[in-house]
Amino acid sequence: MPGPHVIRGSVVLPEAELAWRFSRSSGPGGQHVNTSDSRVELLFDLAATEALPPVWKERALERLASRLVDGVVTVRASEHRSQFRNREMAMVRMASLLAEATAPPPKPRRATKIPRGINERRLREKKARGETKRNRSGRDW
């Protein structure tokens, strides 16, 4: 597979810490489908890795807690007919999953006051709309 897969910055997924499993893909196919193991499972031991900084690792363990089985995160790929393309897909998914899980939390939103002009304009428009509706009432012309 081409090149190292960067999570974020200079942090890279180490090839030595990745485990691959292959099996037959589900779904329709011809005679070839019964003999080829094109579905790919990529396993990464998040709890035991030394590749991530401690803060990132802690954050990822917390955010991916529902996906972890004994500290191992698993990603599956079976969209393509080729095992190679499924391997690439699984690697990209794993890198993006870890990038998202290790991202710093967003800055908290600071509540701001609504400007007086906006409020006044809203009330003027409401008044005008009400006047338009009032003028529709059954007048005798």
Tab-separated table of N, CA and C in Angstrom:
chain	number	residue	atom	x	y	z
A	1	MET	N	0.830	-1.167	0.000
A	1	MET	CA	0.000	0.000	0.000
A	1	MET	C	0.880	1.238	0.000
A	2	PRO	N	0.485	2.242	-0.777
A	2	PRO	CA	1.346	3.398	-0.958
A	2	PRO	C	1.477	4.250	0.301
A	3	GLY	N	2.719	4.504	0.666
A	3	GLY	CA	3.072	5.493	1.680
A	3	GLY	C	2.487	5.309	3.058
A	4	PRO	N	3.028	6.076	4.001
A	4	PRO	CA	2.501	6.050	5.366
A	4	PRO	C	1.159	6.777	5.426
A	5	HIS	N	0.295	6.316	6.288
A	5	HIS	CA	-1.020	6.944	6.427
A	5	HIS	C	-1.001	7.882	7.626
A	6	VAL	N	-1.034	9.158	7.319
A	6	VAL	CA	-0.927	10.199	8.333
A	6	VAL	C	-2.269	10.374	9.020
A	7	ILE	N	-2.225	10.402	10.343
A	7	ILE	CA	-3.439	10.673	11.114
A	7	ILE	C	-3.647	12.178	11.160
A	8	ARG	N	-2.690	12.888	11.745
A	8	ARG	CA	-2.727	14.336	11.776
A	8	ARG	C	-1.320	14.829	12.098
A	9	GLY	N	-0.904	15.882	11.420
A	9	GLY	CA	0.420	16.433	11.666
A	9	GLY	C	1.498	15.447	11.253
A	10	SER	N	2.374	15.109	12.184
A	10	SER	CA	3.457	14.175	11.868
A	10	SER	C	3.192	12.784	12.428
A	11	VAL	N	2.007	12.564	12.989
A	11	VAL	CA	1.668	11.258	13.563
A	11	VAL	C	1.179	10.332	12.457
A	12	VAL	N	1.801	9.155	12.380
A	12	VAL	CA	1.535	8.200	11.301
A	12	VAL	C	1.058	6.882	11.902
A	13	LEU	N	0.161	6.185	11.169
A	13	LEU	CA	-0.265	4.843	11.575
A	13	LEU	C	0.887	3.870	11.332
A	14	PRO	N	1.433	3.247	12.358
A	14	PRO	CA	2.549	2.328	12.149
A	14	PRO	C	2.067	0.999	11.559
A	15	GLU	N	2.707	0.581	10.485
A	15	GLU	CA	2.334	-0.654	9.790
A	15	GLU	C	2.485	-1.876	10.700
A	16	ALA	N	3.455	-1.823	11.603
A	16	ALA	CA	3.726	-2.963	12.488
A	16	ALA	C	2.606	-3.199	13.496
A	17	GLU	N	1.838	-2.168	13.826
A	17	GLU	CA	0.780	-2.294	14.829
A	17	GLU	C	-0.581	-2.601	14.214
A	18	LEU	N	-0.631	-2.778	12.909
A	18	LEU	CA	-1.890	-3.075	12.226
A	18	LEU	C	-1.998	-4.578	11.983
A	19	ALA	N	-3.194	-5.107	12.170
A	19	ALA	CA	-3.446	-6.529	11.904
A	19	ALA	C	-4.544	-6.612	10.837
A	20	TRP	N	-4.341	-7.482	9.867
A	20	TRP	CA	-5.289	-7.639	8.758
A	20	TRP	C	-5.966	-8.998	8.842
A	21	ARG	N	-7.268	-9.029	8.504
A	21	ARG	CA	-8.007	-10.285	8.364
A	21	ARG	C	-8.764	-10.227	7.055
A	22	PHE	N	-8.840	-11.345	6.388
A	22	PHE	CA	-9.519	-11.387	5.087
A	22	PHE	C	-10.573	-12.482	5.103
A	23	SER	N	-11.700	-12.207	4.448
A	23	SER	CA	-12.760	-13.208	4.353
A	23	SER	C	-13.544	-12.956	3.076
A	24	ARG	N	-14.476	-13.843	2.791
A	24	ARG	CA	-15.283	-13.695	1.585
A	24	ARG	C	-16.316	-12.604	1.773
A	25	SER	N	-16.463	-11.793	0.765
A	25	SER	CA	-17.468	-10.739	0.788
A	25	SER	C	-18.849	-11.336	0.599
A	26	SER	N	-19.835	-10.694	1.185
A	26	SER	CA	-21.206	-11.148	0.977
A	26	SER	C	-21.737	-10.525	-0.307
A	27	GLY	N	-22.901	-10.955	-0.725
A	27	GLY	CA	-23.523	-10.367	-1.898
A	27	GLY	C	-23.370	-11.236	-3.133
A	28	PRO	N	-23.956	-10.779	-4.245
A	28	PRO	CA	-23.942	-11.562	-5.470
A	28	PRO	C	-22.561	-11.604	-6.106
A	29	GLY	N	-22.347	-12.592	-6.930
A	29	GLY	CA	-21.081	-12.708	-7.647
A	29	GLY	C	-21.088	-13.954	-8.496
A	30	GLY	N	-20.036	-14.149	-9.223
A	30	GLY	CA	-19.946	-15.315	-10.109
A	30	GLY	C	-19.179	-16.438	-9.452
A	31	GLN	N	-18.542	-17.249	-10.256
A	31	GLN	CA	-17.802	-18.398	-9.747
A	31	GLN	C	-16.584	-17.957	-8.937
A	32	HIS	N	-16.010	-16.824	-9.308
A	32	HIS	CA	-14.796	-16.330	-8.653
A	32	HIS	C	-15.050	-15.927	-7.197
A	33	VAL	N	-16.279	-15.465	-6.893
A	33	VAL	CA	-16.576	-14.928	-5.567
A	33	VAL	C	-16.448	-15.993	-4.473
A	34	ASN	N	-16.620	-17.247	-4.823
A	34	ASN	CA	-16.554	-18.309	-3.819
A	34	ASN	C	-15.124	-18.659	-3.415
A	35	THR	N	-14.153	-18.164	-4.163
A	35	THR	CA	-12.765	-18.531	-3.882
A	35	THR	C	-11.917	-17.361	-3.437
A	36	SER	N	-12.406	-16.123	-3.581
A	36	SER	CA	-11.566	-14.966	-3.265
A	36	SER	C	-11.964	-14.348	-1.935
A	37	ASP	N	-10.964	-14.045	-1.137
A	37	ASP	CA	-11.184	-13.378	0.152
A	37	ASP	C	-10.982	-11.882	-0.052
A	38	SER	N	-12.033	-11.200	-0.499
A	38	SER	CA	-11.865	-9.786	-0.827
A	38	SER	C	-12.305	-8.847	0.294
A	39	ARG	N	-13.089	-9.325	1.257
A	39	ARG	CA	-13.473	-8.462	2.368
A	39	ARG	C	-12.277	-8.318	3.305
A	40	VAL	N	-12.074	-7.107	3.785
A	40	VAL	CA	-10.908	-6.804	4.607
A	40	VAL	C	-11.344	-6.266	5.953
A	41	GLU	N	-10.696	-6.743	7.003
A	41	GLU	CA	-10.875	-6.183	8.347
A	41	GLU	C	-9.512	-5.707	8.811
A	42	LEU	N	-9.451	-4.458	9.220
A	42	LEU	CA	-8.212	-3.878	9.716
A	42	LEU	C	-8.372	-3.657	11.218
A	43	LEU	N	-7.456	-4.219	11.994
A	43	LEU	CA	-7.516	-4.098	13.453
A	43	LEU	C	-6.329	-3.284	13.941
A	44	PHE	N	-6.601	-2.384	14.882
A	44	PHE	CA	-5.557	-1.539	15.458
A	44	PHE	C	-5.745	-1.527	16.966
A	45	ASP	N	-4.712	-1.938	17.691
A	45	ASP	CA	-4.777	-2.001	19.156
A	45	ASP	C	-4.522	-0.610	19.713
A	46	LEU	N	-5.597	0.107	19.936
A	46	LEU	CA	-5.519	1.488	20.400
A	46	LEU	C	-5.011	1.574	21.835
A	47	ALA	N	-5.394	0.612	22.659
A	47	ALA	CA	-5.002	0.642	24.072
A	47	ALA	C	-3.508	0.412	24.255
A	48	ALA	N	-2.884	-0.363	23.375
A	48	ALA	CA	-1.478	-0.724	23.553
A	48	ALA	C	-0.525	0.086	22.681
A	49	THR	N	-1.031	0.938	21.813
A	49	THR	CA	-0.162	1.648	20.877
A	49	THR	C	0.709	2.693	21.561
A	50	GLU	N	1.892	2.862	21.006
A	50	GLU	CA	2.801	3.912	21.465
A	50	GLU	C	2.956	4.976	20.380
A	51	ALA	N	2.262	4.813	19.277
A	51	ALA	CA	2.395	5.729	18.147
A	51	ALA	C	1.686	7.056	18.381
A	52	LEU	N	0.666	7.054	19.218
A	52	LEU	CA	-0.096	8.272	19.488
A	52	LEU	C	0.412	8.950	20.744
A	53	PRO	N	0.409	10.290	20.752
A	53	PRO	CA	0.736	10.996	21.989
A	53	PRO	C	-0.279	10.621	23.077
A	54	PRO	N	0.136	10.610	24.350
A	54	PRO	CA	-0.773	10.181	25.438
A	54	PRO	C	-2.113	10.921	25.477
A	55	VAL	N	-2.096	12.217	25.203
A	55	VAL	CA	-3.348	12.995	25.228
A	55	VAL	C	-4.286	12.523	24.126
A	56	TRP	N	-3.736	12.307	22.933
A	56	TRP	CA	-4.547	11.835	21.802
A	56	TRP	C	-5.100	10.458	22.084
A	57	LYS	N	-4.249	9.606	22.634
A	57	LYS	CA	-4.648	8.220	22.918
A	57	LYS	C	-5.800	8.187	23.915
A	58	GLU	N	-5.686	8.990	24.966
A	58	GLU	CA	-6.740	9.065	25.989
A	58	GLU	C	-8.046	9.563	25.376
A	59	ARG	N	-7.934	10.605	24.539
A	59	ARG	CA	-9.113	11.179	23.884
A	59	ARG	C	-9.778	10.156	22.961
A	60	ALA	N	-8.958	9.425	22.194
A	60	ALA	CA	-9.483	8.422	21.250
A	60	ALA	C	-10.137	7.264	21.999
A	61	LEU	N	-9.518	6.814	23.091
A	61	LEU	CA	-10.099	5.719	23.875
A	61	LEU	C	-11.461	6.117	24.431
A	62	GLU	N	-11.573	7.369	24.837
A	62	GLU	CA	-12.845	7.858	25.394
A	62	GLU	C	-13.918	7.963	24.306
A	63	ARG	N	-13.547	8.540	23.153
A	63	ARG	CA	-14.525	8.772	22.087
A	63	ARG	C	-14.926	7.495	21.343
A	64	LEU	N	-14.008	6.532	21.260
A	64	LEU	CA	-14.297	5.298	20.516
A	64	LEU	C	-14.667	4.143	21.447
A	65	ALA	N	-14.997	4.436	22.694
A	65	ALA	CA	-15.268	3.394	23.685
A	65	ALA	C	-16.330	2.401	23.210
A	66	SER	N	-17.352	2.878	22.507
A	66	SER	CA	-18.426	1.977	22.065
A	66	SER	C	-17.975	1.057	20.923
A	67	ARG	N	-16.910	1.420	20.212
A	67	ARG	CA	-16.426	0.616	19.082
A	67	ARG	C	-15.301	-0.331	19.465
A	68	LEU	N	-14.754	-0.168	20.656
A	68	LEU	CA	-13.586	-0.954	21.053
A	68	LEU	C	-13.971	-2.313	21.619
A	69	VAL	N	-13.175	-3.323	21.279
A	69	VAL	CA	-13.301	-4.653	21.860
A	69	VAL	C	-11.927	-4.985	22.422
A	70	ASP	N	-11.811	-4.981	23.732
A	70	ASP	CA	-10.531	-5.198	24.413
A	70	ASP	C	-9.469	-4.204	23.956
A	71	GLY	N	-9.870	-2.965	23.734
A	71	GLY	CA	-8.928	-1.923	23.342
A	71	GLY	C	-8.556	-1.913	21.873
A	72	VAL	N	-9.195	-2.783	21.081
A	72	VAL	CA	-8.877	-2.886	19.650
A	72	VAL	C	-10.032	-2.303	18.837
A	73	VAL	N	-9.695	-1.407	17.907
A	73	VAL	CA	-10.702	-0.836	17.013
A	73	VAL	C	-10.601	-1.560	15.665
A	74	THR	N	-11.773	-1.889	15.092
A	74	THR	CA	-11.833	-2.646	13.843
A	74	THR	C	-12.569	-1.849	12.778
A	75	VAL	N	-12.031	-1.905	11.561
A	75	VAL	CA	-12.668	-1.258	10.411
A	75	VAL	C	-12.802	-2.304	9.311
A	76	ARG	N	-13.980	-2.353	8.671
A	76	ARG	CA	-14.212	-3.329	7.598
A	76	ARG	C	-14.403	-2.603	6.274
A	77	ALA	N	-14.017	-3.271	5.195
A	77	ALA	CA	-14.240	-2.734	3.846
A	77	ALA	C	-14.511	-3.897	2.908
A	78	SER	N	-15.620	-3.802	2.155
A	78	SER	CA	-15.943	-4.866	1.196
A	78	SER	C	-16.661	-4.311	-0.031
A	79	GLU	N	-16.505	-3.018	-0.292
A	79	GLU	CA	-17.219	-2.403	-1.416
A	79	GLU	C	-16.670	-2.849	-2.759
A	80	HIS	N	-15.348	-3.007	-2.818
A	80	HIS	CA	-14.700	-3.312	-4.093
A	80	HIS	C	-14.525	-4.817	-4.276
A	81	ARG	N	-14.357	-5.221	-5.521
A	81	ARG	CA	-14.156	-6.649	-5.810
A	81	ARG	C	-12.712	-7.061	-5.577
A	82	SER	N	-11.828	-6.082	-5.536
A	82	SER	CA	-10.411	-6.377	-5.370
A	82	SER	C	-9.999	-6.231	-3.906
A	83	GLN	N	-9.234	-7.182	-3.419
A	83	GLN	CA	-8.763	-7.129	-2.034
A	83	GLN	C	-7.855	-5.923	-1.828
A	84	PHE	N	-7.033	-5.613	-2.813
A	84	PHE	CA	-6.108	-4.491	-2.713
A	84	PHE	C	-6.850	-3.178	-2.499
A	85	ARG	N	-7.895	-2.943	-3.288
A	85	ARG	CA	-8.674	-1.696	-3.153
A	85	ARG	C	-9.409	-1.656	-1.818
A	86	ASN	N	-9.886	-2.815	-1.341
A	86	ASN	CA	-10.525	-2.864	-0.028
A	86	ASN	C	-9.517	-2.580	1.082
A	87	ARG	N	-8.283	-3.046	0.900
A	87	ARG	CA	-7.231	-2.751	1.884
A	87	ARG	C	-6.961	-1.255	1.949
A	88	GLU	N	-6.887	-0.626	0.780
A	88	GLU	CA	-6.682	0.826	0.740
A	88	GLU	C	-7.835	1.547	1.421
A	89	MET	N	-9.052	1.101	1.128
A	89	MET	CA	-10.246	1.718	1.697
A	89	MET	C	-10.245	1.593	3.219
A	90	ALA	N	-9.912	0.419	3.729
A	90	ALA	CA	-9.877	0.193	5.174
A	90	ALA	C	-8.820	1.071	5.831
A	91	MET	N	-7.676	1.220	5.186
A	91	MET	CA	-6.600	2.048	5.737
A	91	MET	C	-7.015	3.512	5.816
A	92	VAL	N	-7.661	3.990	4.757
A	92	VAL	CA	-8.135	5.379	4.737
A	92	VAL	C	-9.193	5.592	5.819
A	93	ARG	N	-10.105	4.630	5.960
A	93	ARG	CA	-11.143	4.734	6.981
A	93	ARG	C	-10.550	4.769	8.389
A	94	MET	N	-9.572	3.899	8.627
A	94	MET	CA	-8.939	3.849	9.940
A	94	MET	C	-8.242	5.172	10.250
A	95	ALA	N	-7.520	5.711	9.274
A	95	ALA	CA	-6.811	6.979	9.482
A	95	ALA	C	-7.794	8.111	9.759
A	96	SER	N	-8.888	8.162	9.014
A	96	SER	CA	-9.859	9.244	9.233
A	96	SER	C	-10.605	9.064	10.551
A	97	LEU	N	-10.881	7.822	10.921
A	97	LEU	CA	-11.544	7.554	12.204
A	97	LEU	C	-10.665	8.016	13.365
A	98	LEU	N	-9.383	7.686	13.296
A	98	LEU	CA	-8.462	8.091	14.358
A	98	LEU	C	-8.230	9.598	14.355
A	99	ALA	N	-8.200	10.212	13.171
A	99	ALA	CA	-8.034	11.664	13.090
A	99	ALA	C	-9.213	12.374	13.741
A	100	GLU	N	-10.402	11.865	13.486
A	100	GLU	CA	-11.609	12.462	14.066
A	100	GLU	C	-11.656	12.241	15.579
A	101	ALA	N	-11.254	11.051	16.013
A	101	ALA	CA	-11.316	10.708	17.437
A	101	ALA	C	-10.261	11.439	18.260
A	102	THR	N	-9.143	11.809	17.633
A	102	THR	CA	-8.073	12.471	18.377
A	102	THR	C	-8.112	13.988	18.241
A	103	ALA	N	-9.053	14.505	17.467
A	103	ALA	CA	-9.149	15.953	17.258
A	103	ALA	C	-9.464	16.655	18.578
A	104	PRO	N	-8.920	17.844	18.761
A	104	PRO	CA	-9.217	18.571	19.995
A	104	PRO	C	-10.692	18.951	20.050
A	105	PRO	N	-11.242	19.056	21.238
A	105	PRO	CA	-12.661	19.417	21.340
A	105	PRO	C	-12.880	20.832	20.802
A	106	PRO	N	-14.057	21.089	20.230
A	106	PRO	CA	-14.315	22.429	19.693
A	106	PRO	C	-14.382	23.464	20.822
A	107	LYS	N	-14.049	24.703	20.463
A	107	LYS	CA	-14.117	25.767	21.466
A	107	LYS	C	-15.574	25.966	21.869
A	108	PRO	N	-15.818	26.191	23.156
A	108	PRO	CA	-17.208	26.389	23.582
A	108	PRO	C	-17.777	27.676	22.986
A	109	ARG	N	-19.033	27.634	22.635
A	109	ARG	CA	-19.687	28.796	22.036
A	109	ARG	C	-19.917	29.852	23.096
A	110	ARG	N	-19.578	31.071	22.726
A	110	ARG	CA	-19.826	32.189	23.634
A	110	ARG	C	-21.144	32.830	23.255
A	111	ALA	N	-22.044	32.915	24.205
A	111	ALA	CA	-23.346	33.516	23.926
A	111	ALA	C	-23.167	35.011	23.698
A	112	THR	N	-23.802	35.514	22.648
A	112	THR	CA	-23.724	36.943	22.362
A	112	THR	C	-25.115	37.530	22.373
A	113	LYS	N	-25.172	38.843	22.645
A	113	LYS	CA	-26.452	39.527	22.712
A	113	LYS	C	-26.915	39.864	21.292
A	114	ILE	N	-28.205	39.735	21.037
A	114	ILE	CA	-28.751	40.074	19.727
A	114	ILE	C	-28.726	41.595	19.593
A	115	PRO	N	-28.159	42.129	18.500
A	115	PRO	CA	-28.117	43.588	18.324
A	115	PRO	C	-29.525	44.195	18.292
A	116	ARG	N	-29.633	45.385	18.840
A	116	ARG	CA	-30.936	46.029	18.942
A	116	ARG	C	-31.554	46.273	17.562
A	117	GLY	N	-30.730	46.620	16.579
A	117	GLY	CA	-31.230	46.902	15.232
A	117	GLY	C	-31.927	45.699	14.620
A	118	ILE	N	-31.382	44.519	14.839
A	118	ILE	CA	-31.975	43.299	14.284
A	118	ILE	C	-33.338	43.048	14.926
A	119	ASN	N	-33.409	43.229	16.231
A	119	ASN	CA	-34.671	43.022	16.946
A	119	ASN	C	-35.721	44.027	16.487
A	120	GLU	N	-35.308	45.291	16.344
A	120	GLU	CA	-36.260	46.318	15.902
A	120	GLU	C	-36.766	46.031	14.493
A	121	ARG	N	-35.866	45.598	13.603
A	121	ARG	CA	-36.269	45.275	12.233
A	121	ARG	C	-37.269	44.120	12.225
A	122	ARG	N	-37.012	43.109	13.054
A	122	ARG	CA	-37.927	41.965	13.133
A	122	ARG	C	-39.312	42.426	13.582
A	123	LEU	N	-39.359	43.283	14.581
A	123	LEU	CA	-40.653	43.761	15.075
A	123	LEU	C	-41.361	44.631	14.027
A	124	ARG	N	-40.589	45.463	13.296
A	124	ARG	CA	-41.185	46.278	12.223
A	124	ARG	C	-41.804	45.395	11.150
A	125	GLU	N	-41.064	44.318	10.766
A	125	GLU	CA	-41.565	43.408	9.736
A	125	GLU	C	-42.811	42.662	10.211
A	126	LYS	N	-42.830	42.293	11.493
A	126	LYS	CA	-44.020	41.622	12.044
A	126	LYS	C	-45.222	42.568	12.003
A	127	LYS	N	-44.977	43.823	12.376
A	127	LYS	CA	-46.041	44.818	12.382
A	127	LYS	C	-46.588	45.009	10.964
A	128	ALA	N	-45.683	45.094	9.980
A	128	ALA	CA	-46.095	45.298	8.587
A	128	ALA	C	-46.890	44.085	8.095
A	129	ARG	N	-46.466	42.899	8.460
A	129	ARG	CA	-47.162	41.680	8.041
A	129	ARG	C	-48.569	41.635	8.644
A	130	GLY	N	-48.670	42.010	9.912
A	130	GLY	CA	-49.971	42.047	10.571
A	130	GLY	C	-50.905	43.056	9.915
A	131	GLU	N	-50.316	44.205	9.548
A	131	GLU	CA	-51.108	45.242	8.874
A	131	GLU	C	-51.630	44.729	7.531
A	132	THR	N	-50.787	44.014	6.778
A	132	THR	CA	-51.185	43.435	5.490
A	132	THR	C	-52.348	42.478	5.684
A	133	LYS	N	-52.281	41.655	6.708
A	133	LYS	CA	-53.347	40.684	6.961
A	133	LYS	C	-54.628	41.389	7.421
A	134	ARG	N	-54.464	42.428	8.229
A	134	ARG	CA	-55.634	43.172	8.720
A	134	ARG	C	-56.361	43.835	7.552
A	135	ASN	N	-55.586	44.305	6.580
A	135	ASN	CA	-56.185	44.980	5.420
A	135	ASN	C	-56.941	44.021	4.512
A	136	ARG	N	-56.753	42.737	4.688
A	136	ARG	CA	-57.454	41.745	3.868
A	136	ARG	C	-58.881	41.510	4.363
A	137	SER	N	-59.168	41.985	5.553
A	137	SER	CA	-60.501	41.697	6.119
A	137	SER	C	-61.599	42.261	5.220
A	138	GLY	N	-62.781	41.658	5.312
A	138	GLY	CA	-63.878	41.950	4.382
A	138	GLY	C	-64.374	43.368	4.464
A	139	ARG	N	-63.823	44.222	3.639
A	139	ARG	CA	-64.326	45.583	3.557
A	139	ARG	C	-65.294	45.688	2.384
A	140	ASP	N	-66.229	46.524	2.500
A	140	ASP	CA	-67.177	46.734	1.398
A	140	ASP	C	-66.663	47.839	0.501
A	141	TRP	N	-66.356	47.505	-0.728
A	141	TRP	CA	-65.848	48.544	-1.649
A	141	TRP	C	-66.950	49.108	-2.414
